[in-house]
mmCIF file of C-alpha atoms in Angstrom:
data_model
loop_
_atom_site.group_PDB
_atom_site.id
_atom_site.type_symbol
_atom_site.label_atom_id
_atom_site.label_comp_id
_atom_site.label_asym_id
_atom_site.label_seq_id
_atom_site.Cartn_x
_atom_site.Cartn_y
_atom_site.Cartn_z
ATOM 1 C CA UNK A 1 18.774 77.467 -192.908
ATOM 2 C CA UNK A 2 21.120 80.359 -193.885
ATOM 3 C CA UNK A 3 19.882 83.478 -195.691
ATOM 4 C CA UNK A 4 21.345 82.224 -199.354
ATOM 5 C CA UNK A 5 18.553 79.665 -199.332
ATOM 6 C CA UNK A 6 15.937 82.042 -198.348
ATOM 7 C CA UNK A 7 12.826 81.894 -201.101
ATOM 8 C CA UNK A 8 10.328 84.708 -201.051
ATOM 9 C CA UNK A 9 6.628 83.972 -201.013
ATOM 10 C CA UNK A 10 4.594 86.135 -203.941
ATOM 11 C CA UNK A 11 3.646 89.208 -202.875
ATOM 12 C CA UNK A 12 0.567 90.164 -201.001
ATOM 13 C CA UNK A 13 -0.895 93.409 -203.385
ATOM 14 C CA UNK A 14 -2.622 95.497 -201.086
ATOM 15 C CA UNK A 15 -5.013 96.928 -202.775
ATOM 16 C CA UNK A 16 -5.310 100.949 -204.008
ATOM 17 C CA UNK A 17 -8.572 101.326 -202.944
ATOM 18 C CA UNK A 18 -10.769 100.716 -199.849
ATOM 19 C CA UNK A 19 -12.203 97.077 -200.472
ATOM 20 C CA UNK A 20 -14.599 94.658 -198.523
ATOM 21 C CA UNK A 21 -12.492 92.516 -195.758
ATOM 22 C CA UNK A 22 -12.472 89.038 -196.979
ATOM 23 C CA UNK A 23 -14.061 86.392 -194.542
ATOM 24 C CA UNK A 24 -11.119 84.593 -192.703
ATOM 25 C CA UNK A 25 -11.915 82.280 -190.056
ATOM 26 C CA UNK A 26 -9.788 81.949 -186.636
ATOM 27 C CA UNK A 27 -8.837 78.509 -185.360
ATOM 28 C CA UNK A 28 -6.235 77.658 -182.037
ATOM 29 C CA UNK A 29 -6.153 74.237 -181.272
ATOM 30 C CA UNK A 30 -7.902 71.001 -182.606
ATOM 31 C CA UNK A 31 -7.768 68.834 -179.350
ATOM 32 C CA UNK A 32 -9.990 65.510 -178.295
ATOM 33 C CA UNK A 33 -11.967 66.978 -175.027
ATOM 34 C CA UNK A 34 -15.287 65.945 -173.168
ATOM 35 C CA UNK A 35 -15.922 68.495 -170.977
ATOM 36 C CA UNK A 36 -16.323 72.226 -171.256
ATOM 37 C CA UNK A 37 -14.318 73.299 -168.464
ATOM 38 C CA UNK A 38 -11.210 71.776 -170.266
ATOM 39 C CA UNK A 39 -11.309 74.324 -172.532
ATOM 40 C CA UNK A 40 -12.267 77.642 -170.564
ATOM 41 C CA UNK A 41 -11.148 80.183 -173.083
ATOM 42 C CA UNK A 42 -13.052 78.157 -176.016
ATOM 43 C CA UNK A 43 -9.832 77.894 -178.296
ATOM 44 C CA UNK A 44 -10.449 74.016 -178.870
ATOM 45 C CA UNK A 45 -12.314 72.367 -181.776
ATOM 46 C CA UNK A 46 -12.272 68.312 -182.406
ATOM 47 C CA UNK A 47 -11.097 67.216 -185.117
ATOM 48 C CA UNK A 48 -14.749 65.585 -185.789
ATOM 49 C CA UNK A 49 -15.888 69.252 -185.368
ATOM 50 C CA UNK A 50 -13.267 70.719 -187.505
ATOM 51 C CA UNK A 51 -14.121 67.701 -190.048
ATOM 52 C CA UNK A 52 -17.772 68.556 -190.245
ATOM 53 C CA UNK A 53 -16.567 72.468 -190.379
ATOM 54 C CA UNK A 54 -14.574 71.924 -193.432
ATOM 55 C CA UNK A 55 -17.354 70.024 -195.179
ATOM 56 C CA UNK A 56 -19.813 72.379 -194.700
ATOM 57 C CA UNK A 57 -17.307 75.008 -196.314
ATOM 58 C CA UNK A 58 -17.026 72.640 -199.288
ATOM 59 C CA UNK A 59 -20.805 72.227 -199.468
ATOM 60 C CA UNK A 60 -21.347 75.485 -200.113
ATOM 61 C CA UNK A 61 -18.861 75.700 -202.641
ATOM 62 C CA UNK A 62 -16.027 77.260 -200.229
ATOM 63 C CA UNK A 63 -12.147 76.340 -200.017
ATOM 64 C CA UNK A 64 -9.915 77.251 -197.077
ATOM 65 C CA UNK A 65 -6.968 78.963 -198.252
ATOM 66 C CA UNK A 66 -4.091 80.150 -196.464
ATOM 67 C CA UNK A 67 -4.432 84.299 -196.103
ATOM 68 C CA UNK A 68 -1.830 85.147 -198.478
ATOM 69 C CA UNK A 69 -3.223 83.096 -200.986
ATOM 70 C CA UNK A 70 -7.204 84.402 -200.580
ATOM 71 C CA UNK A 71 -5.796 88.027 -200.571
ATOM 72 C CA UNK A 72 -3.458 87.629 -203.914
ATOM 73 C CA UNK A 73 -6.238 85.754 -205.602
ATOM 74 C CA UNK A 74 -8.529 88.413 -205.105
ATOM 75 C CA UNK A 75 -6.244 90.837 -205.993
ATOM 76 C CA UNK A 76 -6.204 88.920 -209.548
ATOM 77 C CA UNK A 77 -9.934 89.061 -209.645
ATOM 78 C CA UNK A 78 -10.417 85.124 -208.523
ATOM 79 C CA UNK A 79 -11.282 85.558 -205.161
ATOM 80 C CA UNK A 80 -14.716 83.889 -205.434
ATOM 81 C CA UNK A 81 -15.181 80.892 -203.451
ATOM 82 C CA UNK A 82 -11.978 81.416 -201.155
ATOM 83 C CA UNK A 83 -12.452 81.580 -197.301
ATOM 84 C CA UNK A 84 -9.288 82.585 -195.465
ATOM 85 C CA UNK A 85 -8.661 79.710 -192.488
ATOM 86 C CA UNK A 86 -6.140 80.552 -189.780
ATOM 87 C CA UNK A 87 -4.531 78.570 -186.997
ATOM 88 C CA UNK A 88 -3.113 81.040 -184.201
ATOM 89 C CA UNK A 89 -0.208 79.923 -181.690
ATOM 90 C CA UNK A 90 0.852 77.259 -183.333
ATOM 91 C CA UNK A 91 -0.041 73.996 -181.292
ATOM 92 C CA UNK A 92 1.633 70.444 -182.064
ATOM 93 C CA UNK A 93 -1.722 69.266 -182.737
ATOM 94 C CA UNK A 94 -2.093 71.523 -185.683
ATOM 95 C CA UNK A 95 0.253 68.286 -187.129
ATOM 96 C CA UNK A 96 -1.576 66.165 -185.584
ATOM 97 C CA UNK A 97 -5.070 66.685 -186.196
ATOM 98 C CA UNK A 98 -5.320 69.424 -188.082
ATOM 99 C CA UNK A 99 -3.260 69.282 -190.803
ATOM 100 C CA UNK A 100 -4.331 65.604 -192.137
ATOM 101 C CA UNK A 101 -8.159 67.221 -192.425
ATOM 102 C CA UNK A 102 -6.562 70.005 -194.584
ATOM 103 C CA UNK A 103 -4.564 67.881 -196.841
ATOM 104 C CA UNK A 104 -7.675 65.663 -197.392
ATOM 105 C CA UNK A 105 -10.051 68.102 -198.546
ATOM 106 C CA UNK A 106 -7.013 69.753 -200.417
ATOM 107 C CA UNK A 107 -7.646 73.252 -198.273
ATOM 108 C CA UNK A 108 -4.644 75.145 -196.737
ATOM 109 C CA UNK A 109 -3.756 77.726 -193.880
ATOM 110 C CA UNK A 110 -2.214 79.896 -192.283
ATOM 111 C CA UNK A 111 -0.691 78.819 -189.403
ATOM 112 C CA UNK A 112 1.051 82.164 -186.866
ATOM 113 C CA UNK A 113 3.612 81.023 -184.640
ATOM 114 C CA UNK A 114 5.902 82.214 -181.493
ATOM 115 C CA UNK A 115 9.553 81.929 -182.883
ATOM 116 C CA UNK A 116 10.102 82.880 -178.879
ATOM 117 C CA UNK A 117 8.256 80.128 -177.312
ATOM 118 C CA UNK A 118 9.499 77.135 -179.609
ATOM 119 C CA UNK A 119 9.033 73.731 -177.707
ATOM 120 C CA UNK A 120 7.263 75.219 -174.702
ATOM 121 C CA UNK A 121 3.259 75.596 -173.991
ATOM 122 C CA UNK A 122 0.818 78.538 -173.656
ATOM 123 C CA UNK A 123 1.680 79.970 -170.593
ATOM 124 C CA UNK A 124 -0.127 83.212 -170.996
ATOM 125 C CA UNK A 125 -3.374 81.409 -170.324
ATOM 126 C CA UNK A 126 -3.358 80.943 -166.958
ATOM 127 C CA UNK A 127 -6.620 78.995 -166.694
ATOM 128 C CA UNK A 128 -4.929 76.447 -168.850
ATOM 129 C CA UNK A 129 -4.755 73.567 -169.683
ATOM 130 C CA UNK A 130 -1.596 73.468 -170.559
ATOM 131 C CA UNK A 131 -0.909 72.830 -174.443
ATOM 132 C CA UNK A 132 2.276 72.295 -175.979
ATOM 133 C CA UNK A 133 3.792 74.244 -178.699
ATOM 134 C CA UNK A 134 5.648 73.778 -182.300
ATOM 135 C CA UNK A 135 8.983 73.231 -182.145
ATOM 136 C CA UNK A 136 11.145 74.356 -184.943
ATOM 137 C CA UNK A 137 10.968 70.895 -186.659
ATOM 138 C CA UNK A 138 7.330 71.157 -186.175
ATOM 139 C CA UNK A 139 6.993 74.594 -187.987
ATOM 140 C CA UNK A 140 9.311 73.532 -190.908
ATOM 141 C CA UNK A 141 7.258 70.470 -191.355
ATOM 142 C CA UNK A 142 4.004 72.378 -191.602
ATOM 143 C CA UNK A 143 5.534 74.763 -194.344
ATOM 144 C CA UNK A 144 6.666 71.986 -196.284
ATOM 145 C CA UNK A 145 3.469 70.427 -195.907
ATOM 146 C CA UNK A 146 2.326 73.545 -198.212
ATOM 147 C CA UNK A 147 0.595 75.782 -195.050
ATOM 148 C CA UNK A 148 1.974 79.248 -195.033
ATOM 149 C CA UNK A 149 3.504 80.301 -191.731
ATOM 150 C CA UNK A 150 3.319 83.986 -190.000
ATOM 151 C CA UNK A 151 4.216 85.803 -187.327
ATOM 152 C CA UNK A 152 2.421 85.799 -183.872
ATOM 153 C CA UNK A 153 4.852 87.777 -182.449
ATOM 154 C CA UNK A 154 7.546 86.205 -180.101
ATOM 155 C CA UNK A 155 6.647 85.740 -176.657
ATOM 156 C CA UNK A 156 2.284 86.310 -177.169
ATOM 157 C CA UNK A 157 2.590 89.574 -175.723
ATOM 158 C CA UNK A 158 -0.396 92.606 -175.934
ATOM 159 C CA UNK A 159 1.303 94.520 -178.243
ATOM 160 C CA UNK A 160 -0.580 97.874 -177.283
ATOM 161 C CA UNK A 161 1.232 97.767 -174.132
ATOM 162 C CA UNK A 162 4.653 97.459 -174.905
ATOM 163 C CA UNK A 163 7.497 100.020 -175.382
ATOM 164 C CA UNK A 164 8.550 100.909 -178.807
ATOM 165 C CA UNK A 165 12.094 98.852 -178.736
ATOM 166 C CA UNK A 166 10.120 95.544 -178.052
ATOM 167 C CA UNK A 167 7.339 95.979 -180.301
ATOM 168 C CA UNK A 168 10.115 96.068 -182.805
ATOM 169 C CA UNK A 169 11.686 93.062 -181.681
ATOM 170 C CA UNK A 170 7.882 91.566 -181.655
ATOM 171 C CA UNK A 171 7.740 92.451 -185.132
ATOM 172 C CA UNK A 172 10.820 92.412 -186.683
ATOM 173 C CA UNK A 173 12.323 90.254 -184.657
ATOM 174 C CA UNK A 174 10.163 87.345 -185.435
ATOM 175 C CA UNK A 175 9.889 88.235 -188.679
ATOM 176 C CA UNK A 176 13.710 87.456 -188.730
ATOM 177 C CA UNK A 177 13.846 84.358 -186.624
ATOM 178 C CA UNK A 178 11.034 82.537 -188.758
ATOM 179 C CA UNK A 179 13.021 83.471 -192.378
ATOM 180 C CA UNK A 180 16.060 81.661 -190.987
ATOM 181 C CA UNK A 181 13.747 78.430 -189.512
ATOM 182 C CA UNK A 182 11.760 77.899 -192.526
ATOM 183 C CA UNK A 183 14.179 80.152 -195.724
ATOM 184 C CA UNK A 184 11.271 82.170 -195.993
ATOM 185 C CA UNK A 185 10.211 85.552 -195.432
ATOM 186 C CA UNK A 186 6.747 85.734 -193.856
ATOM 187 C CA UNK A 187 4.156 87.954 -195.047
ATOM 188 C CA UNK A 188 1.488 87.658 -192.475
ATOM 189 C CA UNK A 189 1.443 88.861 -189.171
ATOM 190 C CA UNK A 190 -1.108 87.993 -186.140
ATOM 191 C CA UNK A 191 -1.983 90.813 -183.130
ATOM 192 C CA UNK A 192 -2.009 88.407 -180.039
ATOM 193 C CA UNK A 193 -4.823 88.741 -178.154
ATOM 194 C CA UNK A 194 -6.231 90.638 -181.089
ATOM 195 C CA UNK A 195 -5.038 93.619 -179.441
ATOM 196 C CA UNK A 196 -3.991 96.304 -181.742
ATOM 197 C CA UNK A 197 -3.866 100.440 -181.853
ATOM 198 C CA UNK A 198 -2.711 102.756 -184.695
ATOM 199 C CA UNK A 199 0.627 102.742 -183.382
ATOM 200 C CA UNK A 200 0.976 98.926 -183.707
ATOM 201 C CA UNK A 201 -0.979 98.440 -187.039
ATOM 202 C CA UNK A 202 1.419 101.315 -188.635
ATOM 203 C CA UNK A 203 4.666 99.119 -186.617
ATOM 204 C CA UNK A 204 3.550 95.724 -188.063
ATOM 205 C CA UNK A 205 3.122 97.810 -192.136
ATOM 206 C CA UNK A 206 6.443 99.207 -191.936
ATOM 207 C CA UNK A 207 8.107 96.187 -190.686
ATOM 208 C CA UNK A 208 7.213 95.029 -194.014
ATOM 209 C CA UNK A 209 4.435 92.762 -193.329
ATOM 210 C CA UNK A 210 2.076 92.186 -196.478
ATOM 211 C CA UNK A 211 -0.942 92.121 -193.846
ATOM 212 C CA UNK A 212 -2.299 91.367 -190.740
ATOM 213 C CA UNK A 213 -5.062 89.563 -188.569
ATOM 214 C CA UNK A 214 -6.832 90.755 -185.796
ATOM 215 C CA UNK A 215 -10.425 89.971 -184.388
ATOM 216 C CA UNK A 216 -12.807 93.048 -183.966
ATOM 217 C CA UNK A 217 -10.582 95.777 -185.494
ATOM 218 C CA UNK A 218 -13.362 98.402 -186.195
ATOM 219 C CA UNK A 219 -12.266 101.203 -187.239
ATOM 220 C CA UNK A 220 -8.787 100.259 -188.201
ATOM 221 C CA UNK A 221 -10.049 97.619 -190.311
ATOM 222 C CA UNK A 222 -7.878 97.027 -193.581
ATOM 223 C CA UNK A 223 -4.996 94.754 -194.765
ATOM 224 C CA UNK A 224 -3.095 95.055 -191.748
ATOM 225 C CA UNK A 225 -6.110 94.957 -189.440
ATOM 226 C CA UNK A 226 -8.012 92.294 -191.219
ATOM 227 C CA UNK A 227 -10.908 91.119 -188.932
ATOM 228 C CA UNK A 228 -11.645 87.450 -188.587
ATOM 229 C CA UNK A 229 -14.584 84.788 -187.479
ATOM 230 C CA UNK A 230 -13.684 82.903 -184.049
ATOM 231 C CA UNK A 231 -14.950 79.219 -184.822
ATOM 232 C CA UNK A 232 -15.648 77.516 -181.382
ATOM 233 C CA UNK A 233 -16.702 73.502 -180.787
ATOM 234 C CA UNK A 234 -20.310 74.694 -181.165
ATOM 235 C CA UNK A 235 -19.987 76.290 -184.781
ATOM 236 C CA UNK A 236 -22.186 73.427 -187.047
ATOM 237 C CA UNK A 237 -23.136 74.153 -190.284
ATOM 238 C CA UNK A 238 -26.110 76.857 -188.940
ATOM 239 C CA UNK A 239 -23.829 78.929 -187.020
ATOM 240 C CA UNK A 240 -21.485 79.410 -189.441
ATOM 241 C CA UNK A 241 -23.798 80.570 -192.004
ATOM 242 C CA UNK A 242 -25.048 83.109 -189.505
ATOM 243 C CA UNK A 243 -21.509 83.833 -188.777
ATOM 244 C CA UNK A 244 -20.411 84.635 -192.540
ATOM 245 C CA UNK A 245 -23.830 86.423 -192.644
ATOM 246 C CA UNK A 246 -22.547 88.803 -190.064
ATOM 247 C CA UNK A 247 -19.213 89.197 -191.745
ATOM 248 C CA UNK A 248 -20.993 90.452 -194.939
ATOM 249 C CA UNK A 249 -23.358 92.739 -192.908
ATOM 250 C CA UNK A 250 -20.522 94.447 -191.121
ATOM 251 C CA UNK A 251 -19.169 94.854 -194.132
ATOM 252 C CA UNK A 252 -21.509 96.478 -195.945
ATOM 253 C CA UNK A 253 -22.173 98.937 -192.831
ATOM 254 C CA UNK A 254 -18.182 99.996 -193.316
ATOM 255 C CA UNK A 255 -19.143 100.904 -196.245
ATOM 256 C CA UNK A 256 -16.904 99.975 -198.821
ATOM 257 C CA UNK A 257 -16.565 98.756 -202.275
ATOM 258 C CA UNK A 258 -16.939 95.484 -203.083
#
């Protein structure tokens, strides 16, 4: 898709003043498995868990949005009742499996993906198994299914560790390679391995990125450090409300305005 066809998403306002983090969940894969040891870093969810996770969100009067949309709606004031949902990697079964649950209960996502490692599986987890990966028809097929797509980087690398020419080529690089796949320019950009530093967070603003997610950011919390909710197999509707209780506790110990 060549640059003249290139559409720009609506900007994500970051806002003027310190705010509360929204709550934005943190999905991999939605898989069939049986057995625990199949999935040793816990990044799998059924799509009969996933199912019952997305009702429970609508039973309490919750919709999963993609990021960009949560964080320009509460920018406008109408952020009430939006839960950020995330898909990191970018597996084929997000097509699959995930997708068909979202269009059913009308929700959308954001789905980061490796521009690098299109076609291929994750081989940075070594314990496996191995799962395969979006190809470019794949991606394209998810953002004209109406899921935004972002940036995990290109190859999943820890970003903390790398020199400054290929943390630009991390960054920018994708940034690039997913505005030619899908004619858009992403906004959103994904630390791999949730690893991030002040060097990294200040790469990914001025590469142009509206925000970014991480996991645990602490200190460095913010829109390009935005902290998320890992949902595992085991999430039902109990842990979850414990787990968006904790969200709202951390964030009233940072402090900030809500």
């Amino acid at each position: 898709m060549s640059a003249d066809t290139d559409t720009a998403p609506a900007a994500v306002v970051v806002p003027t003043r310190r705010t509360a983090s929204p709550w934005v969940l943190m999905y991999h894969s939605v898989a069939e498995f049986t057995d625990p040891a199949e999935d040793p870093y816990g990044i799998t969810v059924t799509p009969l868990a996933l199912e019952a996770q997305l009702l429970w969100l609508r039973s309490r009067g919750l919709r999963g949005v993609s990021v960009g949309e949560l964080l320009r709606a509460r920018a406008a004031g109408r952020g009430a009742g939006l839960v950020g949902l995330t898909f990191d990697d970018g597996y084929t079964d997000f097509l699959t499996h995930a997708l068909p649950l979202l269009s059913r209960y009308d929700f959308t996502s954001t789905l980061f993906v490796l521009p690098g490692r299109l076609g291929v599986d994750n081989v940075w987890d070594p314990l496996g198994p191995r799962k395969s990966l979006l190809t470019a028809e794949g991606i394209r097929e998810a953002a004209d299914a109406g899921q935004e797509i972002g940036s995990h980087g290109l190859l999943h690398q820890d970003l903390t560790a790398t020199a400054d020419e290929v943390l630009q080529q991390e960054l920018r690089g994708s940034r690039d390679l997913l505005r030619e796949l899908t004619g858009t320019m992403p906004q959103g950009f994904c630390y791999p391995y949730g690893h991030l530093d002040a060097r990294v967070v200040d790469a990914t603003r001025d590469a142009g990125y509206g925000y970014a997610c991480a996991i645990d950011p602490g200190r460095l919390a913010g829109p390009h450090a935005l902290p998320r909710t890992h949902v595992s197999q085991a999430d039902g509707g109990a842990r979850l409300r414990l787990k968006q209780l904790r969200h709202q506790v951390r964030e009233l110990r940072r402090g900030v305005q809500r």
